[in-house]
């Protein structure tokens, strides 16, 4: 299942790469790509895991970049 998450106010491409690495390693995430310029995270996730992944994704983003605004679309 494809999902898009907006990551507003990312500070740098390095933070985007760290977020991508953290989220990619989560159970239920098949792929993750974070684009610093567009402020988008594109995910391929297991449908059954999606609701449980949301708080984990939020925690991972906040761990790397606490000021980033996360919008699940």
mmCIF file of C-alpha atoms in Angstrom, residues 1-7 10 15-36 39-46 50 53 56-58 60-61 64 70 72:
data_model
loop_
_atom_site.group_PDB
_atom_site.id
_atom_site.type_symbol
_atom_site.label_atom_id
_atom_site.label_comp_id
_atom_site.label_asym_id
_atom_site.label_seq_id
_atom_site.Cartn_x
_atom_site.Cartn_y
_atom_site.Cartn_z
ATOM 1 C CA UNK A 1 0.000 0.000 0.000
ATOM 2 C CA UNK A 2 1.450 3.360 -1.061
ATOM 3 C CA UNK A 3 1.289 6.256 1.403
ATOM 4 C CA UNK A 4 2.514 9.838 1.365
ATOM 5 C CA UNK A 5 3.610 11.783 4.449
ATOM 6 C CA UNK A 6 4.451 15.478 4.368
ATOM 7 C CA UNK A 7 7.475 16.533 6.423
ATOM 8 C CA UNK A 10 12.966 19.658 7.506
ATOM 9 C CA UNK A 15 18.153 14.776 8.440
ATOM 10 C CA UNK A 16 15.966 13.542 5.587
ATOM 11 C CA UNK A 17 18.420 10.676 4.979
ATOM 12 C CA UNK A 18 18.459 9.763 8.682
ATOM 13 C CA UNK A 19 14.653 9.704 8.792
ATOM 14 C CA UNK A 20 14.584 7.552 5.667
ATOM 15 C CA UNK A 21 16.995 5.070 7.249
ATOM 16 C CA UNK A 22 15.024 4.843 10.510
ATOM 17 C CA UNK A 23 11.643 4.407 8.842
ATOM 18 C CA UNK A 24 12.976 1.953 6.239
ATOM 19 C CA UNK A 25 14.094 -0.392 9.004
ATOM 20 C CA UNK A 26 10.633 -0.632 10.629
ATOM 21 C CA UNK A 27 8.642 -3.851 10.446
ATOM 22 C CA UNK A 28 5.789 -3.379 7.979
ATOM 23 C CA UNK A 29 7.660 -0.845 5.838
ATOM 24 C CA UNK A 30 8.631 -2.286 2.459
ATOM 25 C CA UNK A 31 10.242 0.904 1.158
ATOM 26 C CA UNK A 32 10.690 4.519 2.174
ATOM 27 C CA UNK A 33 11.971 7.513 0.228
ATOM 28 C CA UNK A 34 12.299 10.987 1.744
ATOM 29 C CA UNK A 35 12.773 13.978 -0.557
ATOM 30 C CA UNK A 36 14.173 17.011 1.264
ATOM 31 C CA UNK A 39 9.259 17.660 1.942
ATOM 32 C CA UNK A 40 7.600 14.325 1.103
ATOM 33 C CA UNK A 41 8.051 10.824 2.423
ATOM 34 C CA UNK A 42 6.776 8.142 0.052
ATOM 35 C CA UNK A 43 6.123 4.773 1.641
ATOM 36 C CA UNK A 44 5.178 1.293 0.595
ATOM 37 C CA UNK A 45 3.750 -0.375 3.702
ATOM 38 C CA UNK A 46 1.778 -3.446 4.671
ATOM 39 C CA UNK A 50 -0.326 1.154 8.645
ATOM 40 C CA UNK A 53 3.195 2.491 12.004
ATOM 41 C CA UNK A 56 6.383 4.911 15.144
ATOM 42 C CA UNK A 57 7.005 7.113 12.112
ATOM 43 C CA UNK A 58 6.143 10.224 14.102
ATOM 44 C CA UNK A 60 11.334 8.493 14.369
ATOM 45 C CA UNK A 61 10.902 11.888 12.700
ATOM 46 C CA UNK A 64 15.900 13.073 14.237
ATOM 47 C CA UNK A 70 4.398 15.573 10.159
ATOM 48 C CA UNK A 72 -0.204 11.898 7.263
#
